[in-house]
Amino acid sequence: MLELKNLSMHYGTGAQRTQVLQDISLRVNQGEFAAIIGPSGCGKSTLFKLIGGLLKPTAGSIWLEGKEITGTTGHVSYVPQQNTLFPWRSVESNAALALEVAGTPKQAALATAREWLPRIGLGGYEKAYPETLSGGMQQRVSFLRALLSPQELMCLDEPFGALDALTRSEMQQWLLDIWEEHRRSVLLVTHSIEEALFLADRVYVLSHKPARVVREITVPFARPRSAQTVVLPEFVALRQKIHSLIGIQ
Ligand SMILES: Nc1ncnc2c1ncn2[C@@H]1O[C@H](COP(=O)(O)OP(=O)(O)O)[C@@H](O)[C@H]1O
Ligand SMILES: [Mg+2]
């Protein structure tokens, strides 16, 4: 459904010019969980800004369901790296935002958000404000907002980066359970090899900047996945193989 064709991107001009992405081609199929893994600073967030239409590539094109969307916004649901909850909006009102933006009347959008909050472990927090929630809870509200948005493809930019290790692994399992139930198309970027292998069906491995796709890997582990998955010898071997491909973690 999403296809990137020969995308290249640089910032600046003349002596300031930095090449960030080099001839990136990849795709995300309908209902698939794809991941992009690459070292910090290689250009992952830049790639998402291109997909979200916030930036234009210097070469190449972006296609969604067979239509070119290069440089245009509003086609994908995009959860940026930084927390983007509005501090002045309650939890239910933050969660309802994407529905409202898409034209659902406010009361109906709030009703849908309220229906969902208990299913993500936030029943009773409808009227709470983001600052009163833990990092993991805030992150679940951001996900819910993306999940309720009408765009079929969710792009998640290092969604667990700011969380402590324990919360991070709880949130990975949570996301996986929700995804296995709903099967939205997801593209996740991460610098964690383990996270990509645990969550995704397919993984694109990027090089250091300027990022190129160095390998496309079909992840062989059966679903549903759990804590047992990451200790399988095949999992450990694949993690090691990717590690030596890019030399991180
Ligand atoms: N607006 C910008 N202007 C100039 N350079 C930038 C800008 N945004 C990012 N960069 C540079 O591009 C590279 C890739 O950044 P980014 O896409 O954020 O990487 P990642 O998300 O993989 O850590 C980095 O070297 C960063 O310093
Ligand atoms: Mg980034």
PDB file of C-alpha atoms and ligand atoms in Angstrom:
ATOM      1  CA  MET A   1       0.000   0.000   0.000  1.00  0.00           C
ATOM      2  CA  LEU A   2       2.884   2.397   0.731  1.00  0.00           C
ATOM      3  CA  GLU A   3       5.756   2.496  -1.671  1.00  0.00           C
ATOM      4  CA  LEU A   4       8.901   4.613  -1.554  1.00  0.00           C
ATOM      5  CA  LYS A   5      10.709   4.769  -4.863  1.00  0.00           C
ATOM      6  CA  ASN A   6      14.374   5.760  -4.990  1.00  0.00           C
ATOM      7  CA  LEU A   7      14.084   8.467  -2.325  1.00  0.00           C
ATOM      8  CA  SER A   8      17.085  10.689  -1.715  1.00  0.00           C
ATOM      9  CA  MET A   9      17.308  13.670   0.589  1.00  0.00           C
ATOM     10  CA  HIS A  10      19.894  16.201   1.616  1.00  0.00           C
ATOM     11  CA  TYR A  11      19.798  19.179   3.949  1.00  0.00           C
ATOM     12  CA  GLY A  12      21.540  22.490   3.235  1.00  0.00           C
ATOM     13  CA  THR A  13      23.525  23.635   0.215  1.00  0.00           C
ATOM     14  CA  GLY A  14      27.173  24.203  -0.739  1.00  0.00           C
ATOM     15  CA  ALA A  15      29.610  23.443   2.057  1.00  0.00           C
ATOM     16  CA  GLN A  16      26.667  22.935   4.466  1.00  0.00           C
ATOM     17  CA  ARG A  17      25.140  20.203   2.343  1.00  0.00           C
ATOM     18  CA  THR A  18      24.562  16.886   4.152  1.00  0.00           C
ATOM     19  CA  GLN A  19      23.320  13.894   2.260  1.00  0.00           C
ATOM     20  CA  VAL A  20      20.943  12.032   4.610  1.00  0.00           C
ATOM     21  CA  LEU A  21      19.068   9.460   2.510  1.00  0.00           C
ATOM     22  CA  GLN A  22      20.465   7.706  -0.540  1.00  0.00           C
ATOM     23  CA  ASP A  23      18.192   5.944  -3.017  1.00  0.00           C
ATOM     24  CA  ILE A  24      15.767   4.377  -0.523  1.00  0.00           C
ATOM     25  CA  SER A  25      13.156   2.035  -1.968  1.00  0.00           C
ATOM     26  CA  LEU A  26      10.768   0.116   0.280  1.00  0.00           C
ATOM     27  CA  ARG A  27       7.138  -0.845   0.685  1.00  0.00           C
ATOM     28  CA  VAL A  28       4.556  -1.623   3.362  1.00  0.00           C
ATOM     29  CA  ASN A  29       1.821  -4.066   2.370  1.00  0.00           C
ATOM     30  CA  GLN A  30      -1.813  -3.925   3.473  1.00  0.00           C
ATOM     31  CA  GLY A  31      -2.180  -5.089   7.095  1.00  0.00           C
ATOM     32  CA  GLU A  32       1.550  -5.555   7.492  1.00  0.00           C
ATOM     33  CA  PHE A  33       3.792  -4.521  10.379  1.00  0.00           C
ATOM     34  CA  ALA A  34       7.012  -3.301   8.785  1.00  0.00           C
ATOM     35  CA  ALA A  35       9.982  -1.821  10.616  1.00  0.00           C
ATOM     36  CA  ILE A  36      12.965   0.250   9.645  1.00  0.00           C
ATOM     37  CA  ILE A  37      16.015  -0.137  11.774  1.00  0.00           C
ATOM     38  CA  GLY A  38      19.031   2.101  11.584  1.00  0.00           C
ATOM     39  CA  PRO A  39      21.619   3.779  13.797  1.00  0.00           C
ATOM     40  CA  SER A  40      20.880   7.111  15.510  1.00  0.00           C
ATOM     41  CA  GLY A  41      21.295  10.044  13.147  1.00  0.00           C
ATOM     42  CA  CYS A  42      21.064   7.966   9.961  1.00  0.00           C
ATOM     43  CA  GLY A  43      17.921   9.720   8.723  1.00  0.00           C
ATOM     44  CA  LYS A  44      14.962   7.726  10.103  1.00  0.00           C
ATOM     45  CA  SER A  45      12.938  10.727  11.307  1.00  0.00           C
ATOM     46  CA  THR A  46      13.749  12.513   8.051  1.00  0.00           C
ATOM     47  CA  LEU A  47      12.282   9.565   6.168  1.00  0.00           C
ATOM     48  CA  PHE A  48       9.076   9.833   8.201  1.00  0.00           C
ATOM     49  CA  LYS A  49       8.843  13.570   7.577  1.00  0.00           C
ATOM     50  CA  LEU A  50       9.023  12.776   3.870  1.00  0.00           C
ATOM     51  CA  ILE A  51       6.306  10.120   4.157  1.00  0.00           C
ATOM     52  CA  GLY A  52       4.159  12.517   6.201  1.00  0.00           C
ATOM     53  CA  GLY A  53       4.667  15.198   3.536  1.00  0.00           C
ATOM     54  CA  LEU A  54       6.302  17.652   5.971  1.00  0.00           C
ATOM     55  CA  LEU A  55       9.413  17.669   3.758  1.00  0.00           C
ATOM     56  CA  LYS A  56       9.981  17.064   0.052  1.00  0.00           C
ATOM     57  CA  PRO A  57      12.606  14.587  -1.132  1.00  0.00           C
ATOM     58  CA  THR A  58      15.404  15.843  -3.373  1.00  0.00           C
ATOM     59  CA  ALA A  59      14.800  12.826  -5.611  1.00  0.00           C
ATOM     60  CA  GLY A  60      12.329   9.960  -5.823  1.00  0.00           C
ATOM     61  CA  SER A  61       8.642   9.605  -5.065  1.00  0.00           C
ATOM     62  CA  ILE A  62       6.157   8.301  -2.494  1.00  0.00           C
ATOM     63  CA  TRP A  63       3.044   6.312  -3.388  1.00  0.00           C
ATOM     64  CA  LEU A  64       0.019   5.260  -1.342  1.00  0.00           C
ATOM     65  CA  GLU A  65      -2.546   2.849  -2.770  1.00  0.00           C
ATOM     66  CA  GLY A  66      -1.149   3.518  -6.241  1.00  0.00           C
ATOM     67  CA  LYS A  67      -1.428   7.325  -6.002  1.00  0.00           C
ATOM     68  CA  GLU A  68       1.548   9.626  -5.740  1.00  0.00           C
ATOM     69  CA  ILE A  69       1.546  11.581  -2.443  1.00  0.00           C
ATOM     70  CA  THR A  70       5.066  13.056  -2.534  1.00  0.00           C
ATOM     71  CA  GLY A  71       5.169  16.332  -0.575  1.00  0.00           C
ATOM     72  CA  THR A  72       1.506  16.239   0.481  1.00  0.00           C
ATOM     73  CA  THR A  73       0.167  15.840   4.030  1.00  0.00           C
ATOM     74  CA  GLY A  74      -2.799  14.079   5.641  1.00  0.00           C
ATOM     75  CA  HIS A  75      -2.462  10.624   4.085  1.00  0.00           C
ATOM     76  CA  VAL A  76      -0.899   8.707   6.937  1.00  0.00           C
ATOM     77  CA  SER A  77      -1.344   8.746  10.681  1.00  0.00           C
ATOM     78  CA  TYR A  78       2.002   9.835  12.033  1.00  0.00           C
ATOM     79  CA  VAL A  79       3.172   9.565  15.646  1.00  0.00           C
ATOM     80  CA  PRO A  80       6.341  11.670  15.893  1.00  0.00           C
ATOM     81  CA  GLN A  81       9.289  10.886  18.120  1.00  0.00           C
ATOM     82  CA  GLN A  82       8.392  13.533  20.707  1.00  0.00           C
ATOM     83  CA  ASN A  83       5.269  13.312  22.816  1.00  0.00           C
ATOM     84  CA  THR A  84       2.595  15.296  21.035  1.00  0.00           C
ATOM     85  CA  LEU A  85      -0.291  15.312  23.485  1.00  0.00           C
ATOM     86  CA  PHE A  86      -1.782  18.756  24.028  1.00  0.00           C
ATOM     87  CA  PRO A  87      -1.323  19.620  27.708  1.00  0.00           C
ATOM     88  CA  TRP A  88      -4.501  21.699  27.805  1.00  0.00           C
ATOM     89  CA  ARG A  89      -6.684  18.877  26.482  1.00  0.00           C
ATOM     90  CA  SER A  90      -7.922  16.016  28.670  1.00  0.00           C
ATOM     91  CA  VAL A  91      -7.013  12.411  27.880  1.00  0.00           C
ATOM     92  CA  GLU A  92     -10.336  11.733  26.112  1.00  0.00           C
ATOM     93  CA  SER A  93     -10.073  14.951  24.164  1.00  0.00           C
ATOM     94  CA  ASN A  94      -6.492  14.197  23.072  1.00  0.00           C
ATOM     95  CA  ALA A  95      -7.510  10.695  22.008  1.00  0.00           C
ATOM     96  CA  ALA A  96     -10.499  12.042  20.050  1.00  0.00           C
ATOM     97  CA  LEU A  97      -8.453  14.631  18.180  1.00  0.00           C
ATOM     98  CA  ALA A  98      -7.727  12.699  14.979  1.00  0.00           C
ATOM     99  CA  LEU A  99     -11.394  11.770  14.623  1.00  0.00           C
ATOM    100  CA  GLU A 100     -12.407  15.406  15.067  1.00  0.00           C
ATOM    101  CA  VAL A 101      -9.843  16.557  12.525  1.00  0.00           C
ATOM    102  CA  ALA A 102     -11.255  13.971  10.125  1.00  0.00           C
ATOM    103  CA  GLY A 103     -14.720  15.526  10.509  1.00  0.00           C
ATOM    104  CA  THR A 104     -16.414  13.363  13.156  1.00  0.00           C
ATOM    105  CA  PRO A 105     -18.678  15.564  15.302  1.00  0.00           C
ATOM    106  CA  LYS A 106     -17.048  16.354  18.634  1.00  0.00           C
ATOM    107  CA  GLN A 107     -19.455  14.446  20.883  1.00  0.00           C
ATOM    108  CA  ALA A 108     -19.285  11.317  18.723  1.00  0.00           C
ATOM    109  CA  ALA A 109     -15.479  11.501  18.648  1.00  0.00           C
ATOM    110  CA  LEU A 110     -15.376  11.798  22.444  1.00  0.00           C
ATOM    111  CA  ALA A 111     -17.775   8.879  22.819  1.00  0.00           C
ATOM    112  CA  THR A 112     -15.522   6.670  20.689  1.00  0.00           C
ATOM    113  CA  ALA A 113     -12.457   7.719  22.679  1.00  0.00           C
ATOM    114  CA  ARG A 114     -14.260   6.939  25.956  1.00  0.00           C
ATOM    115  CA  GLU A 115     -15.224   3.515  24.670  1.00  0.00           C
ATOM    116  CA  TRP A 116     -11.586   2.779  23.884  1.00  0.00           C
ATOM    117  CA  LEU A 117      -9.819   4.074  26.988  1.00  0.00           C
ATOM    118  CA  PRO A 118     -10.628   1.058  29.218  1.00  0.00           C
ATOM    119  CA  ARG A 119      -9.350  -1.243  26.458  1.00  0.00           C
ATOM    120  CA  ILE A 120      -5.927   0.386  26.654  1.00  0.00           C
ATOM    121  CA  GLY A 121      -5.840   0.303  30.446  1.00  0.00           C
ATOM    122  CA  LEU A 122      -6.900   3.925  30.923  1.00  0.00           C
ATOM    123  CA  GLY A 123     -10.473   3.541  32.132  1.00  0.00           C
ATOM    124  CA  GLY A 124     -11.131   6.234  34.758  1.00  0.00           C
ATOM    125  CA  TYR A 125      -8.576   8.615  33.209  1.00  0.00           C
ATOM    126  CA  GLU A 126     -10.966  10.196  30.680  1.00  0.00           C
ATOM    127  CA  LYS A 127     -10.861  13.661  32.267  1.00  0.00           C
ATOM    128  CA  ALA A 128      -7.249  13.548  33.449  1.00  0.00           C
ATOM    129  CA  TYR A 129      -4.620  15.840  31.902  1.00  0.00           C
ATOM    130  CA  PRO A 130      -1.470  14.432  30.266  1.00  0.00           C
ATOM    131  CA  GLU A 131       0.937  15.855  32.868  1.00  0.00           C
ATOM    132  CA  THR A 132      -0.707  13.692  35.552  1.00  0.00           C
ATOM    133  CA  LEU A 133       0.042  10.459  33.631  1.00  0.00           C
ATOM    134  CA  SER A 134       3.222   8.369  33.491  1.00  0.00           C
ATOM    135  CA  GLY A 135       5.281   8.293  30.274  1.00  0.00           C
ATOM    136  CA  GLY A 136       3.888   4.893  29.304  1.00  0.00           C
ATOM    137  CA  MET A 137       0.288   6.037  29.837  1.00  0.00           C
ATOM    138  CA  GLN A 138       0.852   9.174  27.759  1.00  0.00           C
ATOM    139  CA  GLN A 139       2.281   7.019  25.023  1.00  0.00           C
ATOM    140  CA  ARG A 140      -0.817   4.818  25.029  1.00  0.00           C
ATOM    141  CA  VAL A 141      -2.984   7.916  24.540  1.00  0.00           C
ATOM    142  CA  SER A 142      -0.816   8.934  21.544  1.00  0.00           C
ATOM    143  CA  PHE A 143      -1.241   5.455  20.083  1.00  0.00           C
ATOM    144  CA  LEU A 144      -4.963   5.474  20.621  1.00  0.00           C
ATOM    145  CA  ARG A 145      -5.213   8.782  18.806  1.00  0.00           C
ATOM    146  CA  ALA A 146      -3.316   7.291  15.867  1.00  0.00           C
ATOM    147  CA  LEU A 147      -5.348   4.093  16.019  1.00  0.00           C
ATOM    148  CA  LEU A 148      -8.623   6.039  15.866  1.00  0.00           C
ATOM    149  CA  SER A 149      -7.517   8.148  12.927  1.00  0.00           C
ATOM    150  CA  PRO A 150      -9.053   7.141   9.611  1.00  0.00           C
ATOM    151  CA  GLN A 151      -5.789   6.738   7.710  1.00  0.00           C
ATOM    152  CA  GLU A 152      -4.966   3.087   7.169  1.00  0.00           C
ATOM    153  CA  LEU A 153      -1.206   3.401   7.681  1.00  0.00           C
ATOM    154  CA  MET A 154       0.272   4.264  11.088  1.00  0.00           C
ATOM    155  CA  CYS A 155       3.839   5.566  11.114  1.00  0.00           C
ATOM    156  CA  LEU A 156       5.508   5.280  14.520  1.00  0.00           C
ATOM    157  CA  ASP A 157       8.822   7.072  15.060  1.00  0.00           C
ATOM    158  CA  GLU A 158      10.770   5.406  17.905  1.00  0.00           C
ATOM    159  CA  PRO A 159       7.622   5.377  20.047  1.00  0.00           C
ATOM    160  CA  PHE A 160       9.302   3.758  23.041  1.00  0.00           C
ATOM    161  CA  GLY A 161      12.570   5.707  22.956  1.00  0.00           C
ATOM    162  CA  ALA A 162      11.855   7.868  26.002  1.00  0.00           C
ATOM    163  CA  LEU A 163      10.597   5.058  28.242  1.00  0.00           C
ATOM    164  CA  ASP A 164      12.544   3.070  30.821  1.00  0.00           C
ATOM    165  CA  ALA A 165      13.423  -0.524  29.864  1.00  0.00           C
ATOM    166  CA  LEU A 166      10.652  -2.229  31.820  1.00  0.00           C
ATOM    167  CA  THR A 167       7.886   0.091  30.591  1.00  0.00           C
ATOM    168  CA  ARG A 168       9.308  -0.200  27.114  1.00  0.00           C
ATOM    169  CA  SER A 169       8.975  -3.956  27.034  1.00  0.00           C
ATOM    170  CA  GLU A 170       5.456  -3.781  28.525  1.00  0.00           C
ATOM    171  CA  MET A 171       4.482  -1.255  25.871  1.00  0.00           C
ATOM    172  CA  GLN A 172       5.931  -3.394  23.074  1.00  0.00           C
ATOM    173  CA  GLN A 173       3.792  -6.319  24.217  1.00  0.00           C
ATOM    174  CA  TRP A 174       0.782  -4.012  24.513  1.00  0.00           C
ATOM    175  CA  LEU A 175       1.241  -2.638  21.012  1.00  0.00           C
ATOM    176  CA  LEU A 176       1.661  -6.145  19.644  1.00  0.00           C
ATOM    177  CA  ASP A 177      -1.543  -7.377  21.296  1.00  0.00           C
ATOM    178  CA  ILE A 178      -3.520  -4.391  19.973  1.00  0.00           C
ATOM    179  CA  TRP A 179      -2.016  -4.804  16.526  1.00  0.00           C
ATOM    180  CA  GLU A 180      -2.664  -8.542  16.382  1.00  0.00           C
ATOM    181  CA  GLU A 181      -6.314  -7.777  17.103  1.00  0.00           C
ATOM    182  CA  HIS A 182      -6.694  -4.943  14.569  1.00  0.00           C
ATOM    183  CA  ARG A 183      -4.092  -5.491  11.864  1.00  0.00           C
ATOM    184  CA  ARG A 184      -3.633  -1.895  10.787  1.00  0.00           C
ATOM    185  CA  SER A 185      -0.721  -1.342   8.452  1.00  0.00           C
ATOM    186  CA  VAL A 186       2.195  -0.096  10.540  1.00  0.00           C
ATOM    187  CA  LEU A 187       5.592   1.299   9.704  1.00  0.00           C
ATOM    188  CA  LEU A 188       7.795   1.617  12.777  1.00  0.00           C
ATOM    189  CA  VAL A 189      11.250   3.137  12.918  1.00  0.00           C
ATOM    190  CA  THR A 190      13.589   2.193  15.707  1.00  0.00           C
ATOM    191  CA  HIS A 191      17.268   1.942  16.509  1.00  0.00           C
ATOM    192  CA  SER A 192      16.609  -1.237  18.528  1.00  0.00           C
ATOM    193  CA  ILE A 193      17.210  -4.469  16.617  1.00  0.00           C
ATOM    194  CA  GLU A 194      15.360  -6.468  19.253  1.00  0.00           C
ATOM    195  CA  GLU A 195      12.307  -4.221  19.088  1.00  0.00           C
ATOM    196  CA  ALA A 196      12.119  -4.474  15.291  1.00  0.00           C
ATOM    197  CA  LEU A 197      12.435  -8.269  15.322  1.00  0.00           C
ATOM    198  CA  PHE A 198       9.933  -8.684  18.138  1.00  0.00           C
ATOM    199  CA  LEU A 199       7.243  -6.529  16.522  1.00  0.00           C
ATOM    200  CA  ALA A 200       7.553  -6.656  12.752  1.00  0.00           C
ATOM    201  CA  ASP A 201       6.790  -9.005   9.855  1.00  0.00           C
ATOM    202  CA  ARG A 202       9.484  -7.447   7.745  1.00  0.00           C
ATOM    203  CA  VAL A 203      12.504  -5.322   8.617  1.00  0.00           C
ATOM    204  CA  TYR A 204      14.523  -2.956   6.470  1.00  0.00           C
ATOM    205  CA  VAL A 205      18.032  -2.428   7.740  1.00  0.00           C
ATOM    206  CA  LEU A 206      19.527   1.009   7.035  1.00  0.00           C
ATOM    207  CA  SER A 207      23.194   1.944   6.957  1.00  0.00           C
ATOM    208  CA  HIS A 208      24.792   4.867   8.745  1.00  0.00           C
ATOM    209  CA  LYS A 209      24.208   8.294   7.159  1.00  0.00           C
ATOM    210  CA  PRO A 210      23.651   8.686   4.260  1.00  0.00           C
ATOM    211  CA  ALA A 211      21.161   5.898   4.864  1.00  0.00           C
ATOM    212  CA  ARG A 212      20.771   3.185   2.251  1.00  0.00           C
ATOM    213  CA  VAL A 213      18.758  -0.022   2.575  1.00  0.00           C
ATOM    214  CA  VAL A 214      21.420  -2.638   3.239  1.00  0.00           C
ATOM    215  CA  ARG A 215      19.092  -5.601   3.781  1.00  0.00           C
ATOM    216  CA  GLU A 216      15.425  -6.553   3.761  1.00  0.00           C
ATOM    217  CA  ILE A 217      14.617  -9.314   6.231  1.00  0.00           C
ATOM    218  CA  THR A 218      11.433 -11.369   6.520  1.00  0.00           C
ATOM    219  CA  VAL A 219      10.942 -12.028  10.225  1.00  0.00           C
ATOM    220  CA  PRO A 220      10.163 -15.743  10.651  1.00  0.00           C
ATOM    221  CA  PHE A 221       8.725 -15.854  14.195  1.00  0.00           C
ATOM    222  CA  ALA A 222       5.150 -17.091  14.648  1.00  0.00           C
ATOM    223  CA  ARG A 223       2.446 -14.888  16.212  1.00  0.00           C
ATOM    224  CA  PRO A 224       1.291 -14.271  18.812  1.00  0.00           C
ATOM    225  CA  ARG A 225       4.740 -13.383  20.073  1.00  0.00           C
ATOM    226  CA  SER A 226       5.727 -13.092  23.708  1.00  0.00           C
ATOM    227  CA  ALA A 227       8.716 -12.864  26.032  1.00  0.00           C
ATOM    228  CA  GLN A 228       9.571 -16.418  24.938  1.00  0.00           C
ATOM    229  CA  THR A 229      10.122 -15.228  21.352  1.00  0.00           C
ATOM    230  CA  VAL A 230      13.149 -13.111  22.162  1.00  0.00           C
ATOM    231  CA  VAL A 231      15.040 -15.983  23.769  1.00  0.00           C
ATOM    232  CA  LEU A 232      14.624 -18.404  20.839  1.00  0.00           C
ATOM    233  CA  PRO A 233      18.020 -19.363  19.399  1.00  0.00           C
ATOM    234  CA  GLU A 234      16.805 -18.217  15.943  1.00  0.00           C
ATOM    235  CA  PHE A 235      15.907 -14.817  17.388  1.00  0.00           C
ATOM    236  CA  VAL A 236      19.293 -14.399  19.018  1.00  0.00           C
ATOM    237  CA  ALA A 237      21.060 -15.485  15.808  1.00  0.00           C
ATOM    238  CA  LEU A 238      19.087 -13.059  13.625  1.00  0.00           C
ATOM    239  CA  ARG A 239      19.698 -10.222  16.076  1.00  0.00           C
ATOM    240  CA  GLN A 240      23.397 -10.973  15.924  1.00  0.00           C
ATOM    241  CA  LYS A 241      23.368 -11.051  12.138  1.00  0.00           C
ATOM    242  CA  ILE A 242      21.749  -7.604  11.914  1.00  0.00           C
ATOM    243  CA  HIS A 243      24.093  -6.332  14.550  1.00  0.00           C
ATOM    244  CA  SER A 244      27.077  -7.239  12.443  1.00  0.00           C
ATOM    245  CA  LEU A 245      25.424  -5.732   9.366  1.00  0.00           C
ATOM    246  CA  ILE A 246      25.250  -2.269  10.891  1.00  0.00           C
ATOM    247  CA  GLY A 247      27.381  -2.435  13.989  1.00  0.00           C
ATOM    248  CA  ILE A 248      24.916  -1.081  16.567  1.00  0.00           C
ATOM    249  CA  GLN A 249      23.724  -2.341  19.966  1.00  0.00           C
TER     250      GLN A 249
HETATM  251  N1  LIG B   1      16.405  20.392   9.620  1.00  0.00           N
HETATM  252  C1  LIG B   1      17.642  19.886   9.477  1.00  0.00           C
HETATM  253  N2  LIG B   1      18.643  20.601   8.931  1.00  0.00           N
HETATM  254  C2  LIG B   1      19.881  20.078   8.796  1.00  0.00           C
HETATM  255  N3  LIG B   1      20.223  18.837   9.163  1.00  0.00           N
HETATM  256  C3  LIG B   1      19.277  18.074   9.724  1.00  0.00           C
HETATM  257  C4  LIG B   1      17.940  18.540   9.923  1.00  0.00           C
HETATM  258  N4  LIG B   1      17.204  17.547  10.494  1.00  0.00           N
HETATM  259  C5  LIG B   1      18.060  16.508  10.655  1.00  0.00           C
HETATM  260  N5  LIG B   1      19.300  16.808  10.203  1.00  0.00           N
HETATM  261  C6  LIG B   1      20.457  15.915  10.172  1.00  0.00           C
HETATM  262  O1  LIG B   1      20.118  14.786   9.390  1.00  0.00           O
HETATM  263  C7  LIG B   1      20.604  13.592   9.972  1.00  0.00           C
HETATM  264  C8  LIG B   1      19.487  12.614  10.175  1.00  0.00           C
HETATM  265  O2  LIG B   1      18.595  13.098  11.195  1.00  0.00           O
HETATM  266  P1  LIG B   1      17.316  12.274  11.636  1.00  0.00           P
HETATM  267  O3  LIG B   1      16.483  12.031  10.426  1.00  0.00           O
HETATM  268  O4  LIG B   1      16.691  12.978  12.771  1.00  0.00           O
HETATM  269  O5  LIG B   1      17.997  10.893  12.102  1.00  0.00           O
HETATM  270  P2  LIG B   1      17.441   9.707  13.046  1.00  0.00           P
HETATM  271  O6  LIG B   1      15.985   9.899  13.217  1.00  0.00           O
HETATM  272  O7  LIG B   1      17.802   8.455  12.306  1.00  0.00           O
HETATM  273  O8  LIG B   1      18.192   9.779  14.334  1.00  0.00           O
HETATM  274  C9  LIG B   1      21.319  13.996  11.247  1.00  0.00           C
HETATM  275  O9  LIG B   1      22.693  14.058  10.966  1.00  0.00           O
HETATM  276  C10 LIG B   1      20.761  15.349  11.574  1.00  0.00           C
HETATM  277  O10 LIG B   1      21.697  16.126  12.236  1.00  0.00           O
HETATM  278 MG    MG B   2      14.775  10.121  14.862  1.00  0.00          MG
END
